[in-house]
Amino acid sequence: MASALARPLITVYSEKNEKTGTSLHLPVVFKAPIRPDVVSFVHHQMSKNRRQPYAVNKDAGHQTSAESWGTGRAVARIPRVRGGGTHRSGQGAFGNMCRGGRMFAPTKTWRRWHRRINVNQRRFALVSSIAASGVPALVMSKGHMVHDIPELPLVVSDKVQSFNKTKQAVIFLRRIKAWTDVQKVYRSRRLRAGKGKMRNRRRVQRRGPLIIYGEDQGLKLAFRNIPGVDVCSVKKLSLLKLAPGGHVGRFIIWTESAFRALDAIYGTWSSPSSEKKDYNLPTPKMTNTDLSRLLKAEEIRKVLRTPHKRPVRAVRKQNPLRNVRAMLKLNPYAAVLKRKAILTIQKKHLDKQEFLAKKTGVPLQKTKQQVRYEQLIQKRKEAIQKSKAAKPKTAKKAKKAPAAK
Amino acid sequence: MSDTKKKAVPKEGAQKGPAAAKKAPVGNKLPAVPESVLLRRKRRDHERLHKVKTALKAKVDRLKKRREIFKRAERYVKEYRLKEREEIRLARQARNRGNYYIPGEAKLAFVVRIRGINQVSPKVRKVLQLFRLRQINNGVFVKLNKATLNMLRICEPHVTWGYPNLKSVRELIYKRGFGKVQGRRIPITSNEIIENALGKKDGSIICVEDLIHEIFTVGPRFKYASNFLWPFKLNTPTGGWRKKTTHYVEGGDFGNREDTINALLRRMV
């Protein structure tokens, strides 16, 4: 755990974007495991907790005394409205398929609107989202314009907490280069798609930076009118603000006192939290997550088998009884047998010719092939005798026939 | 941004991360090569050397094996010829003396399943399963003894069998020979397949010729040799059957047809 847990120093910036002398150790929260799945789940549950119930009127569709006409009247058996003298009489009632009838499964107010989440899960998600806010890649991937800010996590002196004019707040955001994020919020202002427009949710915009303070000395008033900017006390962090939409990586601007308080609130792995009862940061599943280091490490490489760069593929079977190479691969002695067979045929042929020649008295005209055959036989005889004389225990393989036939 | 670079990773045995390409020069020394690169080089060279050595050794082994296979094949050719002439010699000798020579009863049979899957009585079905004849025109080599003879009697109407000669055995194994390797039906394209399956125990069967010899002469490891061979999937005979529903001696096809199985196999393999 130690090596992945180096805690770099974070410089505190003044409200004019100058480095103050102070630098703080990164709180251990920022090293907690980042689990987007946990954050997503908890956020999903949490966001249900602000819902207001909706339901239809419990009498809707039942305020008639309709009764079915039964069979035999050449009409469908749906309950029909009693009486006469009006259009409504005789119309179908009660069913979800009828006009003016009650809906299928009328919605009720006692639907389970809210969800409870385990405390530890809640805290896990929170801690994950704080850790993710310290990773520039994640913050940028969430869409925040953090290209020019001096450092991430961004810690600002406590002077910011005593701002009470929006003008001051704007100048401050400009100075530390967070204004582009706010400008993005401005540019993203648009009308909502869908019926939300007529349900008092007309306009939508992006989320901008989140300011987390230790003590509110007017800061809330200063920042509240800037679109997109949220403000939050470090003692009351909410996942809905830290991971809006269930996605980690919000751009957070910490004040110095808020940053200092984090270690006490969430604890380090060696010491539990002092503010929360019985809480310590979640232990990660992997202590060393540097994949490239791991894959090149000697300890791991030594245990791996050699990579199969060229996999062995199935060969097509070739019939050895027809394909000479396939046969020789399986039975090297087959060459000897084949050769012998060929030579035997040639010898027999030659013998027959000679016999006929002798019988008929016609001198035998030997073909070129037959001449070569005789030469071959001669050479082989000599070679055998020579090798037999030289080495009495020659392997018979040493007989190599010249290329002819 | 700046955060990841600031991580001062404490060195475990002075190993550097691959991100740090070159160390900053200490004093007046030239930049050193990072240790991970050195290790990689060492590992690579070691592997290369090892590969060359093993390749060389494998080549030498292969050559030795090839010589051995050649010698064995030669020996077998002699042996088969000898056996054949021996039979003839004994018959002639007996005739000369006015005696009769009775050759030994056959030890090897080749059994082919003639009939299909349907309407097979359970006892017969079981026997055919035990013979590994699960499909029509499947064939297996069977050692003949009292047990197997009785089994053949039970499943007689569904099989035809006989005593294969050397040519039949060779043709079957060379043309239609597939081996059972890790439960899969693998074609016998190389002697290594046979050696790995059968030769590891005592090196008695390391090539196709060894396998043929073991089958044909019903050697001590016949069981393993014939079990290694997947049941032969034969063609329907060109020229057709006579009458599958009656015994061979009745003018049909099933049952023991002794030596004429070879003629049938010529048409089926």
XYZ file of C-alpha atoms in Angstrom:
674
model
C 0.000 0.000 0.000
C 2.845 2.327 0.745
C 4.169 2.932 -2.719
C 0.865 3.872 -4.297
C 0.155 6.129 -1.395
C 2.677 8.876 -1.781
C 1.032 12.088 -0.677
C 2.296 14.984 -2.735
C 2.230 18.543 -1.499
C -0.531 20.782 -2.786
C 0.202 24.506 -2.844
C -2.475 26.834 -1.609
C -3.239 29.666 -4.008
C -4.320 33.130 -2.958
C -7.537 34.590 -4.304
C -5.383 36.438 -6.831
C -3.872 33.193 -8.139
C -0.501 33.647 -6.520
C 1.220 30.870 -4.632
C 0.993 31.502 -0.935
C 3.783 29.973 1.021
C 1.621 27.241 2.464
C 1.507 23.781 1.018
C -0.577 20.977 2.377
C -0.251 17.221 2.149
C -2.820 15.667 -0.111
C -5.503 14.225 2.145
C -5.690 10.449 2.002
C -9.271 10.616 0.696
C -7.834 11.403 -2.695
C -6.175 7.989 -2.748
C -9.360 6.086 -2.103
C -10.475 3.596 -4.764
C -12.512 5.214 -7.513
C -15.550 3.068 -8.121
C -17.850 4.562 -10.709
C -20.221 1.631 -10.327
C -20.751 2.310 -6.623
C -21.092 6.031 -7.258
C -23.599 5.432 -10.017
C -25.676 3.091 -7.906
C -25.718 5.306 -4.830
C -26.444 8.384 -6.896
C -29.301 6.608 -8.604
C -30.811 5.708 -5.247
C -30.165 9.070 -3.691
C -31.726 11.021 -6.488
C -35.007 9.288 -5.834
C -35.216 10.794 -2.384
C -36.301 14.230 -3.431
C -39.299 13.070 -5.377
C -42.808 14.253 -4.811
C -45.559 11.658 -5.095
C -48.032 11.715 -7.965
C -51.186 9.748 -8.369
C -54.550 9.874 -10.036
C -57.695 10.596 -8.136
C -58.807 7.445 -6.371
C -62.389 7.898 -7.560
C -61.458 8.591 -11.150
C -63.500 6.463 -13.521
C -65.667 4.979 -10.793
C -68.104 7.778 -10.320
C -70.811 6.004 -12.281
C -73.266 3.307 -11.408
C -72.693 1.333 -14.536
C -73.701 -2.281 -14.886
C -73.214 -4.782 -17.652
C -76.228 -5.498 -19.842
C -75.224 -9.174 -19.954
C -75.548 -11.365 -23.044
C -78.265 -11.529 -25.583
C -78.357 -7.843 -26.473
C -75.886 -7.933 -29.379
C -73.424 -5.708 -27.573
C -70.169 -6.287 -25.729
C -70.472 -7.254 -22.103
C -68.637 -4.202 -20.694
C -70.524 -2.403 -17.878
C -72.640 0.351 -19.316
C -73.955 3.574 -17.838
C -77.558 3.447 -16.589
C -80.369 5.645 -17.480
C -81.224 7.600 -20.537
C -81.648 11.002 -22.032
C -78.034 11.771 -22.541
C -75.137 10.708 -24.691
C -73.538 9.105 -21.678
C -76.242 6.539 -21.171
C -75.336 3.148 -22.475
C -71.673 4.003 -22.899
C -69.078 1.647 -21.545
C -67.682 2.503 -18.136
C -65.165 1.334 -15.535
C -62.785 -0.468 -17.826
C -59.365 0.866 -18.777
C -60.356 0.401 -22.403
C -63.462 2.556 -22.052
C -63.671 6.210 -22.699
C -64.088 7.879 -19.325
C -63.172 4.733 -17.515
C -60.505 4.336 -14.873
C -56.941 3.646 -16.010
C -55.270 0.287 -15.592
C -53.648 0.047 -12.176
C -54.330 3.595 -10.981
C -51.206 5.136 -9.568
C -51.108 5.438 -5.803
C -49.386 7.839 -3.496
C -48.065 5.070 -1.338
C -45.692 3.907 -4.033
C -42.240 3.484 -2.563
C -40.702 6.788 -3.655
C -37.614 6.934 -1.501
C -34.710 4.602 -1.170
C -32.504 3.910 1.746
C -28.822 3.404 1.159
C -26.394 1.787 3.545
C -24.304 4.303 5.359
C -21.073 2.711 4.337
C -22.090 2.643 0.707
C -23.032 6.281 0.879
C -19.673 7.138 2.341
C -17.855 4.924 -0.137
C -19.496 6.736 -3.036
C -18.672 10.094 -1.539
C -15.090 9.210 -0.946
C -14.774 7.811 -4.479
C -16.095 10.987 -6.012
C -13.712 13.114 -3.970
C -10.840 10.947 -5.128
C -11.984 11.252 -8.718
C -12.099 15.028 -8.463
C -8.364 14.963 -7.932
C -7.651 13.194 -11.212
C -7.356 15.720 -14.043
C -8.209 13.160 -16.690
C -11.504 12.340 -15.045
C -12.400 15.984 -14.460
C -11.692 16.853 -18.058
C -13.601 13.834 -19.251
C -16.595 15.058 -17.290
C -16.382 18.124 -19.488
C -15.048 20.798 -17.157
C -12.743 23.357 -18.734
C -9.765 22.971 -16.436
C -6.959 23.461 -18.921
C -5.523 26.599 -17.353
C -6.053 26.138 -13.661
C -2.811 26.140 -11.701
C -3.242 22.776 -9.961
C -5.650 19.987 -9.331
C -6.960 19.597 -6.594
C -7.350 23.349 -6.539
C -6.953 24.791 -3.032
C -7.532 28.477 -2.427
C -6.848 30.564 0.631
C -9.614 31.194 3.147
C -10.014 34.764 1.995
C -12.537 33.460 -0.490
C -14.852 32.483 2.332
C -15.357 36.118 3.276
C -16.398 37.281 -0.177
C -19.857 38.763 -0.075
C -20.097 40.453 -3.448
C -20.674 38.568 -6.629
C -18.234 40.868 -8.329
C -15.479 39.640 -6.072
C -16.463 36.072 -6.804
C -16.349 36.633 -10.562
C -12.963 38.310 -10.404
C -11.653 35.458 -8.321
C -12.932 32.838 -10.764
C -11.404 34.760 -13.620
C -8.064 35.003 -11.884
C -7.732 31.290 -11.228
C -8.855 30.474 -14.759
C -12.065 28.770 -13.716
C -14.146 31.270 -15.631
C -14.046 29.249 -18.844
C -15.973 26.555 -17.060
C -18.618 29.105 -16.096
C -18.682 30.397 -19.653
C -19.354 26.884 -20.787
C -22.354 26.897 -18.482
C -23.596 30.093 -20.127
C -23.214 28.602 -23.546
C -25.030 25.468 -22.575
C -28.223 27.233 -21.564
C -31.074 25.855 -23.579
C -34.651 24.739 -23.380
C -35.370 21.290 -22.045
C -36.578 18.730 -24.516
C -39.951 17.289 -23.671
C -42.925 18.026 -21.478
C -40.744 19.229 -18.646
C -40.965 22.584 -20.329
C -44.536 23.006 -19.227
C -43.860 21.559 -15.829
C -41.674 24.318 -14.485
C -38.450 22.743 -15.655
C -38.111 24.847 -18.698
C -34.467 25.609 -18.906
C -31.406 23.456 -18.486
C -27.748 24.241 -18.203
C -24.470 22.520 -17.377
C -22.922 22.192 -13.947
C -19.916 24.385 -13.303
C -17.299 24.349 -10.559
C -18.163 23.349 -7.009
C -16.744 25.442 -4.201
C -16.233 23.609 -0.923
C -15.651 25.830 2.083
C -14.791 25.293 5.704
C -16.763 28.197 7.119
C -19.262 30.386 5.371
C -18.475 34.032 5.939
C -20.509 35.346 3.076
C -19.207 33.015 0.359
C -22.595 31.552 -0.337
C -24.076 34.942 -1.078
C -21.218 35.836 -3.375
C -21.318 32.748 -5.518
C -24.984 31.912 -5.609
C -25.879 34.081 -8.539
C -23.166 32.762 -10.820
C -24.764 30.185 -13.079
C -23.473 26.677 -12.697
C -21.431 27.329 -9.579
C -22.440 25.325 -6.529
C -21.319 25.871 -3.005
C -21.006 23.282 -0.285
C -19.709 22.980 3.238
C -17.045 20.380 3.797
C -19.006 19.032 6.725
C -22.075 18.418 4.600
C -20.784 16.980 1.361
C -23.444 15.515 -0.874
C -22.964 12.970 -3.598
C -25.565 14.744 -5.681
C -23.195 17.686 -5.840
C -19.910 15.821 -6.010
C -20.966 13.424 -8.750
C -23.824 15.079 -10.588
C -25.595 12.691 -12.917
C -23.932 9.771 -11.197
C -20.681 10.493 -13.021
C -17.457 11.103 -11.121
C -15.048 13.935 -11.694
C -16.607 17.245 -10.785
C -14.362 20.282 -10.843
C -13.967 21.272 -7.170
C -12.365 24.384 -5.719
C -11.406 23.803 -2.094
C -10.734 26.474 0.482
C -7.769 25.901 2.704
C -9.715 25.168 5.857
C -11.953 22.740 3.971
C -8.930 20.943 2.574
C -7.310 20.664 5.976
C -10.473 19.250 7.485
C -10.665 16.315 5.075
C -8.189 14.103 6.891
C -10.115 14.439 10.119
C -13.498 13.882 8.531
C -12.621 10.835 6.485
C -9.588 9.521 8.252
C -6.468 8.007 6.838
C -5.970 4.287 6.574
C -3.743 4.307 9.597
C -6.117 6.356 11.707
C -9.901 6.218 11.555
C -12.072 9.252 11.091
C -12.472 11.451 14.105
C -15.695 13.094 12.965
C -17.520 10.007 11.768
C -18.148 7.210 14.210
C -16.354 3.998 13.406
C -15.392 4.950 9.864
C -12.226 4.337 7.937
C -11.512 4.766 4.269
C -12.289 1.792 2.020
C -9.327 -0.435 1.233
C -8.647 -0.806 -2.476
C -8.676 -4.216 -4.141
C -5.359 -3.590 -5.864
C -2.655 -1.636 -4.071
C -0.595 -1.128 -7.176
C -2.767 -0.197 -10.119
C 0.006 0.778 -12.507
C -0.759 -1.812 -15.167
C 2.239 -1.103 -17.360
C 4.585 -1.481 -14.404
C 2.914 -4.721 -13.390
C 3.088 -6.249 -16.836
C 6.792 -5.475 -17.098
C 7.671 -6.552 -13.580
C 10.204 -9.335 -13.237
C 8.190 -11.127 -10.575
C 5.236 -11.498 -12.885
C 7.205 -12.124 -16.062
C 9.141 -14.938 -14.444
C 6.008 -16.901 -13.685
C 4.356 -16.505 -17.069
C 4.871 -19.157 -19.707
C 6.362 -18.127 -23.063
C 3.795 -16.467 -25.293
C 2.498 -18.525 -28.192
C 3.107 -16.001 -30.935
C 2.325 -18.408 -33.739
C -0.445 -20.832 -32.843
C -0.244 -24.362 -34.211
C -3.045 -24.895 -36.677
C -4.549 -28.129 -37.861
C -2.991 -29.589 -41.001
C -5.013 -31.073 -43.777
C -4.658 -34.828 -43.899
C -3.153 -36.074 -47.141
C -3.565 -39.698 -48.117
C -0.160 -41.354 -47.639
C -1.084 -44.116 -50.033
C -1.227 -41.577 -52.820
C 0.887 -38.690 -51.641
C 4.546 -39.627 -51.516
C 5.629 -36.854 -49.184
C 2.922 -37.679 -46.675
C 4.005 -41.299 -46.823
C 7.675 -40.497 -46.309
C 6.813 -38.319 -43.367
C 5.156 -41.256 -41.674
C 7.351 -44.086 -42.891
C 10.837 -43.200 -44.164
C 11.432 -46.808 -45.182
C 8.692 -46.459 -47.786
C 11.225 -44.784 -50.075
C 13.260 -47.967 -50.113
C 10.219 -50.083 -50.865
C 9.043 -47.811 -53.650
C 12.425 -47.654 -55.210
C 12.769 -51.389 -55.000
C 9.378 -51.835 -56.641
C 10.337 -49.539 -59.508
C 13.684 -51.210 -60.027
C 12.090 -54.629 -59.939
C 9.655 -53.656 -62.663
C 12.464 -52.318 -64.775
C 14.576 -55.403 -64.262
C 11.719 -57.692 -65.152
C 11.011 -55.702 -68.257
C 14.631 -55.805 -69.296
C 14.900 -59.521 -68.616
C 11.855 -60.185 -70.708
C 13.257 -58.150 -73.579
C 16.540 -60.034 -73.403
C 14.797 -63.370 -73.327
C 12.687 -62.486 -76.332
C 15.737 -61.183 -78.107
C 17.605 -64.364 -77.469
C 14.669 -66.485 -78.559
C 13.908 -64.645 -81.739
C 17.526 -64.000 -82.478
C 16.839 -60.324 -82.952
C 19.521 -58.267 -81.280
C 18.042 -56.240 -78.549
C 17.786 -52.545 -79.090
C 18.085 -51.105 -75.656
C 16.226 -47.887 -75.048
C 17.942 -44.989 -73.411
C 16.044 -45.686 -70.243
C 17.130 -49.290 -70.181
C 20.738 -48.253 -70.672
C 20.489 -45.859 -67.812
C 18.853 -48.507 -65.719
C 21.776 -50.855 -66.275
C 24.231 -48.147 -65.409
C 22.266 -47.409 -62.289
C 22.282 -51.021 -61.202
C 26.031 -51.151 -61.762
C 26.647 -48.005 -59.750
C 24.549 -49.255 -56.911
C 26.371 -52.537 -56.787
C 29.705 -50.760 -56.625
C 28.499 -48.357 -53.986
C 27.208 -51.168 -51.808
C 30.445 -53.106 -52.087
C 32.474 -50.034 -51.342
C 30.489 -49.107 -48.263
C 30.488 -52.685 -47.072
C 34.249 -52.796 -47.398
C 34.744 -49.461 -45.667
C 32.403 -49.826 -42.735
C 31.108 -53.265 -41.951
C 28.239 -51.879 -39.967
C 26.929 -49.337 -42.438
C 23.357 -48.263 -41.996
C 21.492 -49.263 -45.080
C 20.267 -45.724 -45.346
C 23.658 -44.779 -46.740
C 22.636 -46.231 -50.101
C 21.710 -43.168 -52.073
C 20.474 -43.796 -55.585
C 21.443 -41.339 -58.314
C 18.577 -39.243 -59.474
C 17.739 -41.383 -62.534
C 14.362 -43.046 -62.046
C -2.155 17.352 -14.914
C 0.559 18.110 -12.466
C -0.741 15.685 -9.874
C 0.363 12.426 -11.467
C 3.882 13.646 -12.110
C 4.292 14.677 -8.513
C 3.839 11.109 -7.337
C 7.244 10.289 -5.970
C 7.174 6.503 -6.180
C 9.619 5.066 -3.683
C 12.017 2.763 -5.486
C 11.602 -0.920 -4.890
C 15.036 -2.247 -5.544
C 15.879 0.828 -7.585
C 13.456 -0.023 -10.396
C 12.220 2.828 -12.488
C 8.893 3.218 -14.210
C 8.820 2.981 -17.975
C 7.519 6.536 -18.131
C 10.884 7.867 -16.968
C 12.882 7.383 -20.119
C 16.286 8.574 -19.001
C 17.705 9.443 -15.645
C 18.985 12.973 -15.240
C 22.809 12.985 -15.375
C 24.325 12.732 -11.927
C 27.418 14.881 -11.750
C 29.258 14.437 -15.056
C 28.118 10.881 -15.900
C 26.251 10.138 -19.124
C 22.567 9.255 -18.806
C 22.295 5.592 -17.785
C 20.026 3.039 -19.377
C 17.064 2.305 -17.129
C 17.122 -1.009 -15.388
C 13.881 -2.257 -16.896
C 15.391 -1.962 -20.369
C 18.482 -3.837 -19.248
C 16.370 -6.574 -17.746
C 14.344 -6.822 -20.903
C 17.497 -7.196 -22.974
C 18.874 -9.840 -20.643
C 15.615 -11.738 -20.699
C 15.401 -11.563 -24.463
C 18.966 -12.779 -24.998
C 18.466 -15.574 -22.546
C 15.308 -16.641 -24.298
C 16.993 -16.541 -27.692
C 19.839 -18.705 -26.507
C 17.466 -21.126 -24.928
C 15.410 -21.309 -28.105
C 18.472 -22.072 -30.216
C 19.598 -24.773 -27.827
C 16.246 -26.465 -27.655
C 15.839 -26.263 -31.431
C 19.198 -27.931 -31.911
C 18.427 -30.617 -29.391
C 15.031 -31.218 -30.950
C 16.631 -31.588 -34.361
C 19.130 -34.124 -33.104
C 16.392 -36.049 -31.348
C 14.231 -36.023 -34.410
C 17.065 -37.356 -36.553
C 17.729 -40.155 -34.099
C 14.082 -41.026 -33.994
C 13.859 -41.085 -37.748
C 16.718 -43.531 -37.973
C 15.059 -45.690 -35.371
C 11.758 -45.624 -37.253
C 13.544 -46.591 -40.462
C 15.183 -49.532 -38.764
C 11.939 -50.671 -37.240
C 10.047 -50.464 -40.513
C 12.768 -52.506 -42.188
C 12.595 -55.085 -39.425
C 8.843 -55.374 -39.777
C 8.976 -55.868 -43.530
C 11.352 -58.738 -42.927
C 9.166 -60.112 -40.182
C 5.990 -60.087 -42.246
C 7.719 -61.730 -45.163
C 9.177 -64.315 -42.853
C 5.842 -65.116 -41.311
C 4.189 -65.507 -44.664
C 6.847 -67.818 -45.967
C 6.795 -69.748 -42.699
C 3.124 -70.586 -43.111
C 3.733 -71.746 -46.633
C 6.791 -73.711 -45.586
C 4.948 -75.514 -42.826
C 2.069 -76.399 -45.153
C 4.463 -77.742 -47.730
C 6.436 -79.632 -45.174
C 3.296 -81.292 -43.864
C 2.148 -82.183 -47.340
C 5.511 -83.731 -48.066
C 5.131 -86.007 -45.090
C 1.579 -86.816 -45.989
C 0.437 -84.805 -43.016
C -1.886 -81.921 -42.723
C -0.846 -78.524 -41.450
C -3.556 -76.686 -39.534
C -2.655 -73.006 -39.284
C -3.378 -71.254 -36.017
C -6.760 -69.706 -35.555
C -6.970 -66.040 -36.387
C -6.134 -63.657 -33.581
C -7.247 -60.452 -35.257
C -10.620 -59.552 -36.658
C -11.961 -56.464 -38.316
C -15.606 -55.860 -37.508
C -17.833 -53.590 -39.586
C -21.299 -52.516 -38.539
C -23.701 -53.186 -41.364
C -27.021 -52.020 -40.074
C -28.301 -48.698 -38.913
C -29.425 -47.230 -35.660
C -33.095 -48.076 -35.517
C -34.836 -51.186 -34.204
C -31.854 -52.669 -32.462
C -32.541 -54.872 -29.469
C -30.942 -53.707 -26.209
C -28.463 -56.512 -25.754
C -27.194 -56.098 -29.288
C -27.144 -52.326 -28.854
C -24.984 -52.655 -25.794
C -22.553 -55.029 -27.462
C -22.198 -52.725 -30.442
C -21.531 -49.834 -28.061
C -18.844 -51.866 -26.348
C -17.253 -52.519 -29.716
C -17.445 -48.747 -30.407
C -19.573 -49.426 -33.466
C -22.053 -46.635 -33.041
C -22.638 -45.816 -36.653
C -23.322 -47.747 -39.802
C -20.178 -48.683 -41.780
C -17.987 -48.131 -38.735
C -15.144 -50.563 -38.338
C -12.830 -51.562 -35.527
C -10.015 -53.998 -34.968
C -10.879 -56.667 -32.428
C -8.664 -59.209 -30.711
C -10.288 -62.621 -30.958
C -10.735 -64.556 -27.762
C -13.592 -66.420 -26.142
C -15.084 -63.255 -24.752
C -15.070 -61.273 -27.960
C -16.182 -64.251 -30.017
C -19.270 -64.564 -27.864
C -19.900 -60.863 -28.191
C -19.669 -61.146 -31.946
C -22.149 -63.966 -31.841
C -24.640 -61.757 -29.992
C -24.437 -58.908 -32.494
C -23.964 -61.104 -35.547
C -26.884 -59.846 -37.681
C -25.660 -56.287 -37.395
C -22.023 -56.763 -38.294
C -19.818 -58.398 -40.801
C -16.340 -59.403 -39.762
C -13.323 -61.322 -40.875
C -9.569 -61.709 -40.707
C -7.840 -58.716 -42.329
C -4.539 -59.188 -44.122
C -1.603 -56.837 -43.959
C -2.683 -54.796 -46.933
C -6.101 -54.201 -45.384
C -4.579 -53.118 -42.097
C -2.140 -50.796 -43.814
C -4.752 -49.254 -46.037
C -7.118 -48.699 -43.171
C -4.580 -47.029 -40.953
C -2.888 -44.956 -43.614
C -5.981 -43.779 -45.437
C -8.599 -43.775 -42.724
C -6.509 -43.606 -39.632
C -7.556 -41.082 -37.003
C -6.371 -41.123 -33.447
C -8.035 -40.234 -30.169
C -6.054 -37.283 -28.770
C -7.477 -35.606 -25.693
C -10.876 -36.950 -26.614
C -10.697 -35.470 -30.112
C -10.527 -37.241 -33.451
C -7.203 -36.162 -34.882
C -5.892 -37.334 -38.289
C -2.627 -39.263 -38.141
C -0.521 -36.843 -40.132
C 2.699 -37.286 -38.224
C 4.451 -39.876 -36.106
C 4.543 -37.435 -33.229
C 0.841 -37.862 -32.676
C 1.313 -41.582 -32.216
C 4.407 -41.183 -30.114
C 2.776 -38.764 -27.716
C -0.257 -40.987 -27.328
C 1.332 -44.433 -27.216
C 5.086 -44.104 -27.091
C 5.585 -42.333 -23.806
C 5.166 -45.410 -21.693
C 7.842 -47.736 -23.059
C 8.643 -46.463 -26.543
C 7.340 -49.581 -28.207
C 4.921 -47.739 -30.508
C 6.329 -44.482 -31.836
C 5.323 -44.466 -35.481
C 2.647 -45.651 -37.873
C 4.566 -48.779 -38.785
C 4.791 -49.706 -35.111
C 1.069 -49.210 -34.823
C 0.365 -51.381 -37.841
C 2.685 -54.048 -36.508
C 1.024 -54.002 -33.111
C -2.412 -54.334 -34.630
C -1.530 -56.939 -37.223
C 0.425 -59.173 -34.878
C -1.898 -58.522 -31.920
C 0.983 -57.572 -29.677
C 1.009 -57.002 -25.919
C -0.224 -53.440 -26.294
C -2.923 -54.211 -28.847
C -5.594 -52.895 -26.504
C -4.024 -49.476 -26.280
C -3.168 -49.353 -29.946
C -6.631 -50.228 -31.155
C -8.276 -47.996 -28.577
C -6.116 -45.127 -29.726
C -7.529 -45.589 -33.194
C -10.881 -43.896 -33.583
C -13.454 -46.311 -35.076
C -12.902 -46.316 -38.824
C -15.558 -44.534 -40.826
C -15.797 -46.495 -44.032
C -17.604 -45.893 -47.271
C -20.468 -48.012 -48.436
C -18.865 -50.626 -50.660
C -18.666 -49.789 -54.350
C -20.534 -52.499 -56.153
C -22.896 -52.844 -53.221
C -23.847 -55.491 -50.726
C -25.211 -58.932 -51.528
C -28.012 -59.059 -48.989
C -27.525 -57.382 -45.650
C -30.345 -59.253 -43.994
C -28.893 -62.745 -44.273
C -25.720 -64.412 -43.176
C -22.731 -64.493 -45.491
C -22.926 -68.247 -45.815
C -26.548 -67.931 -46.906
C -25.587 -65.641 -49.720
C -25.957 -62.498 -47.653
C -23.555 -60.233 -45.850
C -23.590 -60.397 -42.069
C -21.525 -62.581 -39.815
C -18.059 -63.995 -40.146
C -16.768 -64.000 -43.680
C -13.231 -64.910 -42.675
C -10.725 -63.981 -45.350
C -13.113 -62.463 -47.857
C -13.398 -59.466 -45.552
C -10.339 -58.218 -47.411
C -12.173 -58.026 -50.706
C -14.958 -56.126 -48.991
C -12.487 -53.753 -47.386
C -10.887 -52.995 -50.737
C -14.288 -51.727 -51.790
C -15.011 -49.873 -48.587
C -11.815 -48.123 -47.639
